CSV table of C-alpha atoms and ligand atoms in Angstrom, one decimal:
chain,number,residue,atom,x,y,z
A,1,MET,CA,126.8,114.3,87.5
A,2,ASP,CA,129.5,112.4,89.4
A,3,ASN,CA,132.1,113.9,91.7
A,4,ARG,CA,134.8,113.8,89.0
A,5,CYS,CA,132.7,115.9,86.6
A,6,GLU,CA,131.7,118.4,89.3
A,7,GLN,CA,135.4,118.8,90.2
A,8,GLN,CA,136.2,119.4,86.5
A,9,GLU,CA,133.5,122.0,86.4
A,10,LEU,CA,134.9,123.8,89.4
A,11,ILE,CA,138.4,123.7,87.9
A,12,LYS,CA,137.0,125.4,84.7
A,13,ILE,CA,135.2,128.0,86.8
A,14,ILE,CA,138.4,128.8,88.8
A,15,GLY,CA,140.4,129.0,85.6
A,16,VAL,CA,138.1,131.5,83.9
A,17,LEU,CA,137.9,133.6,87.1
A,18,ASP,CA,141.7,133.6,87.3
A,19,SER,CA,142.0,134.6,83.7
A,20,LEU,CA,139.5,137.4,84.2
A,21,LYS,CA,141.5,138.7,87.1
A,22,SER,CA,144.7,138.8,85.1
A,23,ASP,CA,143.0,140.3,82.1
A,24,ALA,CA,143.7,137.3,79.9
A,25,LEU,CA,140.0,137.1,79.2
A,26,THR,CA,137.3,139.7,79.0
A,27,ILE,CA,133.9,139.4,80.6
A,28,GLU,CA,132.4,138.8,77.1
A,29,ASP,CA,134.9,135.9,76.6
A,30,ALA,CA,134.0,134.5,80.0
A,31,ASN,CA,130.3,134.6,79.2
A,32,ARG,CA,130.9,133.0,75.8
A,33,LEU,CA,133.0,130.2,77.4
A,34,LEU,CA,131.2,129.4,80.6
A,35,PHE,CA,129.2,132.0,82.4
A,36,ALA,CA,126.0,131.8,80.4
A,37,PRO,CA,122.4,130.7,81.1
A,38,LYS,CA,123.0,127.9,78.6
A,39,GLU,CA,125.7,126.5,80.7
A,40,VAL,CA,123.4,126.7,83.8
A,41,LYS,CA,120.7,124.8,82.0
A,42,HIS,CA,123.2,122.1,80.9
A,43,LEU,CA,124.5,121.7,84.5
A,44,GLU,CA,120.9,121.4,85.7
A,45,SER,CA,120.0,118.8,83.2
A,46,GLU,CA,123.1,116.8,84.2
A,47,GLY,CA,122.0,116.8,87.9
A,48,CYS,CA,125.0,119.0,88.9
A,49,SER,CA,125.2,120.1,92.6
A,50,LYS,CA,123.1,123.2,93.3
A,51,LEU,CA,126.0,124.8,95.0
A,52,ILE,CA,127.9,124.8,91.7
A,53,ILE,CA,124.9,125.9,89.7
A,54,ASP,CA,124.4,128.9,92.1
A,55,LEU,CA,128.0,129.8,91.7
A,56,VAL,CA,127.8,129.8,87.9
A,57,TRP,CA,124.7,132.0,88.1
A,58,GLU,CA,126.6,134.5,90.2
A,59,CYS,CA,129.4,134.4,87.7
A,60,CYS,CA,126.9,135.3,85.0
A,61,GLU,CA,126.1,138.5,87.1
A,62,LEU,CA,129.7,139.8,86.7
A,63,GLU,CA,128.7,141.4,83.4
A,64,ASN,CA,126.1,143.6,85.3
A,65,ILE,CA,128.6,144.4,88.0
A,66,GLN,CA,131.1,145.5,85.4
A,67,SER,CA,128.6,147.9,83.9
A,68,LEU,CA,126.9,149.1,87.1
A,69,ILE,CA,129.6,149.1,89.8
A,70,PRO,CA,132.9,148.6,87.9
A,71,ASP,CA,135.1,149.3,91.0
A,72,LYS,CA,133.5,146.2,92.7
A,73,LEU,CA,134.3,143.9,89.8
A,74,GLU,CA,137.7,142.7,91.0
A,75,SER,CA,136.6,142.0,94.6
A,76,ASN,CA,133.6,140.1,93.3
A,77,ILE,CA,135.8,137.9,91.0
A,78,ILE,CA,138.1,137.2,94.0
A,79,LYS,CA,135.1,136.2,96.2
A,80,LEU,CA,133.7,133.9,93.6
A,81,LYS,CA,137.1,132.3,93.1
A,82,GLU,CA,137.5,131.7,96.8
A,83,ARG,CA,134.0,130.1,96.9
A,84,ALA,CA,134.9,127.8,94.0
A,85,ILE,CA,138.1,126.8,95.7
A,86,GLU,CA,136.3,126.0,99.0
A,87,LEU,CA,133.8,123.9,97.1
A,88,LEU,CA,136.6,122.1,95.3
A,89,LYS,CA,138.3,121.3,98.6
A,90,SER,CA,135.1,119.7,99.9
A,91,TYR,CA,135.6,116.9,97.3
A,92,ASN,CA,139.1,116.2,98.6
A,93,GLY,CA,140.4,112.8,99.7
A,94,ASN,CA,137.9,110.8,101.7
A,95,ASP,CA,134.8,112.3,100.1
A,96,ASN,CA,135.4,110.7,96.8
A,97,ASN,CA,135.6,107.2,98.3
A,98,MET,CA,133.2,107.9,101.2
A,99,GLU,CA,130.6,105.2,101.5
A,100,TYR,CA,127.5,107.2,102.2
A,101,PRO,CA,124.6,105.2,103.7
A,102,ILE,CA,122.1,106.1,100.9
A,103,PRO,CA,118.9,104.1,101.2
A,104,THR,CA,118.3,102.0,98.1
A,105,HIS,CA,115.1,103.8,97.1
A,106,LEU,CA,116.9,107.2,97.2
A,107,LYS,CA,120.0,106.2,95.3
A,108,HIS,CA,119.1,108.1,92.1
A,109,LEU,CA,117.1,110.7,93.9
A,110,LEU,CA,119.2,112.1,96.7
A,111,LYS,CA,121.9,114.7,95.9
A,112,VAL,CA,124.3,114.2,98.9
A,113,ASP,CA,125.5,117.4,100.6
A,114,MET,CA,129.0,116.2,101.2
A,115,SER,CA,129.8,119.0,103.7
A,116,LYS,CA,127.0,117.7,106.0
A,117,SER,CA,127.3,114.0,105.4
A,118,ASP,CA,129.5,111.1,106.5
A,119,SER,CA,129.3,107.4,106.8
A,120,ASN,CA,126.7,107.6,109.7
A,121,TYR,CA,124.6,110.7,108.7
A,122,LEU,CA,123.3,111.7,105.4
A,123,SER,CA,122.0,115.0,104.3
A,124,GLY,CA,120.9,116.0,100.9
A,125,SER,CA,118.4,117.5,98.5
A,126,ILE,CA,115.9,115.6,96.3
A,127,VAL,CA,116.6,116.1,92.6
A,128,CYS,CA,114.5,114.4,89.8
A,129,GLU,CA,116.4,112.5,87.1
A,130,CYS,CA,115.3,115.3,84.7
A,131,GLY,CA,117.4,117.8,86.9
A,132,CYS,CA,114.4,119.6,88.4
A,133,ASP,CA,114.4,120.1,92.2
A,134,LYS,CA,110.9,121.4,92.8
A,135,PHE,CA,108.2,118.9,93.8
A,136,SER,CA,104.6,118.7,94.8
A,137,ILE,CA,104.0,116.5,97.8
A,138,GLN,CA,101.3,113.9,98.7
A,139,HIS,CA,101.3,112.7,102.4
A,140,ASN,CA,99.4,111.4,105.3
A,141,GLU,CA,101.4,113.3,108.0
A,142,ASN,CA,98.2,114.0,109.9
A,143,ARG,CA,97.1,110.3,110.1
A,144,GLU,CA,95.6,109.3,113.4
A,145,TYR,CA,96.8,106.5,115.6
A,146,ASP,CA,93.9,104.0,116.1
A,147,PRO,CA,94.2,102.4,119.6
A,148,GLN,CA,91.8,99.6,118.6
A,149,ILE,CA,94.3,98.0,116.2
A,150,SER,CA,97.8,96.7,116.6
A,151,PHE,CA,100.8,98.7,115.5
A,152,ASP,CA,101.6,96.6,112.5
A,153,GLU,CA,98.1,97.3,111.1
A,154,GLN,CA,98.4,101.1,111.4
A,155,ASP,CA,99.1,103.2,108.3
A,156,GLY,CA,102.7,104.2,108.2
A,157,LEU,CA,103.8,107.7,107.2
A,158,LYS,CA,103.9,107.8,103.4
A,159,VAL,CA,105.3,110.7,101.4
A,160,ILE,CA,105.1,110.8,97.6
A,161,VAL,CA,106.7,113.6,95.5
A,162,ASN,CA,106.0,114.6,91.9
A,163,CYS,CA,108.5,116.5,89.9
A,164,LYS,CA,107.2,119.9,88.8
A,165,GLU,CA,108.9,119.7,85.4
A,166,CYS,CA,108.4,116.1,84.2
A,167,GLU,CA,105.7,115.0,86.7
A,168,LYS,CA,107.6,111.8,87.5
A,169,GLU,CA,106.4,110.3,90.8
A,170,TYR,CA,108.7,109.0,93.5
A,171,VAL,CA,108.0,107.4,96.9
A,172,LEU,CA,110.2,109.5,99.1
A,173,PHE,CA,109.3,107.6,102.3
A,174,ASP,CA,107.0,104.7,103.3
A,175,GLU,CA,107.3,103.8,106.9
A,176,SER,CA,106.1,100.3,106.3
A,177,LYS,CA,109.2,99.6,104.1
A,178,HIS,CA,111.9,102.2,104.8
A,179,GLY,CA,113.8,102.5,108.1
A,180,PHE,CA,114.4,100.0,110.8
A,181,ASN,CA,110.8,99.6,112.0
A,182,GLY,CA,109.4,99.0,108.6
A,183,PHE,CA,112.3,97.2,106.9
A,184,VAL,CA,113.3,94.9,109.8
A,185,ASN,CA,110.3,94.7,112.2
A,186,GLU,CA,107.7,94.9,109.4
A,187,ASP,CA,105.7,97.4,111.5
A,188,CYS,CA,102.9,99.5,109.9
A,189,ARG,CA,101.2,98.8,106.6
A,190,THR,CA,101.4,100.9,103.4
A,191,ALA,CA,98.9,103.7,103.4
A,192,SER,CA,96.8,103.7,100.2
A,193,ASN,CA,97.4,106.6,97.9
A,194,ASP,CA,93.8,107.6,98.2
A,195,SER,CA,94.4,108.5,101.8
A,196,LEU,CA,97.1,111.0,101.0
A,197,LYS,CA,96.6,114.8,100.9
A,198,GLU,CA,98.5,117.4,98.9
A,199,LEU,CA,100.7,119.8,100.9
A,200,SER,CA,100.5,123.5,100.2
A,201,CYS,CA,102.6,126.3,101.7
A,202,LYS,CA,101.0,127.8,104.8
A,203,THR,CA,102.3,131.3,103.9
A,204,CYS,CA,101.6,131.6,100.1
A,205,GLY,CA,99.5,128.5,99.1
A,206,SER,CA,102.1,127.3,96.6
A,207,ARG,CA,102.1,123.5,95.9
A,208,PHE,CA,105.8,123.3,95.0
A,209,PHE,CA,108.8,122.8,97.3
A,210,PHE,CA,112.5,122.2,97.4
A,211,VAL,CA,112.9,119.0,99.5
A,212,ASN,CA,115.8,118.2,101.9
A,213,VAL,CA,116.2,114.9,103.6
A,214,GLY,CA,118.3,113.9,106.6
A,215,ILE,CA,119.0,110.3,107.5
A,216,GLU,CA,120.6,108.8,110.6
A,217,ALA,CA,122.0,105.5,109.5
A,218,GLU,CA,121.9,102.2,111.4
A,219,ASP,CA,125.4,101.1,112.5
A,220,LYS,CA,126.6,98.6,109.9
A,221,ASN,CA,128.3,96.3,112.4
A,222,GLN,CA,125.3,96.3,114.7
A,223,PHE,CA,123.1,95.5,111.8
A,224,VAL,CA,125.2,92.5,110.8
A,225,GLU,CA,125.2,91.3,114.3
A,226,GLU,CA,121.5,91.7,115.1
A,227,CYS,CA,119.9,91.1,111.7
A,228,VAL,CA,122.2,89.4,109.1
A,229,ASN,CA,123.5,86.9,111.6
A,230,GLU,CA,120.1,86.2,113.0
A,231,PHE,CA,118.2,86.1,109.7
A,232,PRO,CA,120.8,85.3,107.0
A,233,GLU,CA,118.0,84.4,104.6
A,234,ARG,CA,116.3,87.8,104.9
A,235,PHE,CA,119.2,90.3,105.1
A,236,THR,CA,122.7,90.9,103.7
A,237,ALA,CA,125.2,93.4,105.2
A,238,GLU,CA,124.5,96.0,102.5
A,239,ASP,CA,120.9,96.2,103.6
A,240,TYR,CA,122.0,98.3,106.6
A,241,VAL,CA,121.4,101.4,104.4
A,242,ASP,CA,117.6,100.6,104.3
A,243,SER,CA,117.2,100.1,108.0
A,244,PHE,CA,118.0,103.7,109.0
A,245,ASP,CA,117.1,104.9,112.4
A,246,TRP,CA,115.8,108.4,111.9
A,247,ILE,CA,114.5,110.6,109.0
A,248,THR,CA,113.9,114.3,108.8
A,249,ILE,CA,112.3,116.1,105.9
A,250,THR,CA,112.8,119.9,105.5
A,251,LEU,CA,110.9,121.8,102.9
A,252,CYS,CA,111.4,125.2,101.4
A,253,CYS,CA,108.6,126.8,99.4
A,254,ALA,CA,109.6,127.2,95.8
A,255,ASN,CA,107.5,130.4,95.6
A,256,CYS,CA,108.0,132.4,98.8
A,257,ASN,CA,111.1,130.6,100.2
A,258,GLU,CA,109.4,129.9,103.6
A,259,SER,CA,111.3,127.0,105.1
A,260,VAL,CA,109.7,124.4,107.3
A,261,ASP,CA,111.1,121.5,109.4
A,262,TRP,CA,108.3,119.2,108.4
A,263,ILE,CA,109.0,115.6,109.3
A,264,ASP,CA,111.2,114.4,112.3
A,265,LEU,CA,110.6,110.7,112.9
A,266,GLU,CA,112.5,108.1,114.9
A,267,LEU,CA,112.3,104.7,113.2
A,268,SER,CA,113.8,102.3,115.7
B,301,ZN,ZN1,111.5,115.6,86.5
B,302,ZN,ZN1,105.2,129.8,100.0
């Protein structure tokens, strides 16, 4: 779902909440129009921002608030509307035209968190093209450095994720290809998939996680100067997004919600 569609969704939410507040709509009308599990499913399948999906879920709860704690209904409507307006503001101006440094292999996988990203730093969650955001993870995070062989023969960090819903597989990170050391210096070699192990939650043993990625981009001008000008046959200016300098991967267990700062790796 692109920015424009997400803005339109927020405007609809604000309109329905406003209409509820001024009694132009009943809760039943609102549920029929927008605040329904069906709508949440639709937004999920379109790859809509999780922040908006969570908001619609909470709007669905207004019905319960009306029947259980009716004197809290109005304050809840106001709070939800304020949140929708804050979210809508986050799309303003520069954000729509912002050139985020999304690495090529994450273009259709990373849902950018615009409140935490700019042209130098990228933060976002991983969402499958089917809309699911829970993944199992294969990795070689505990690989050992072998002092007998040179650095470009060492296995690089490799992280593969599989969608819980449709089982589609994605390479989330391969140190031999992604980031400055792999992409520019051709350090490391690609670890074989046989050497990867499945990750499970240390607290509850679950295999599924929500995955967040942070990327510190390479400075575009510096990349042009050092790489494109030096090796014009190898690189173009737009390649700077693939030669990023740092990656972090944060996981949240999809079962017990335990959150772990898992990978924190400098790549230049
Ligand atoms: Zn999927
Ligand atoms: Zn867990």
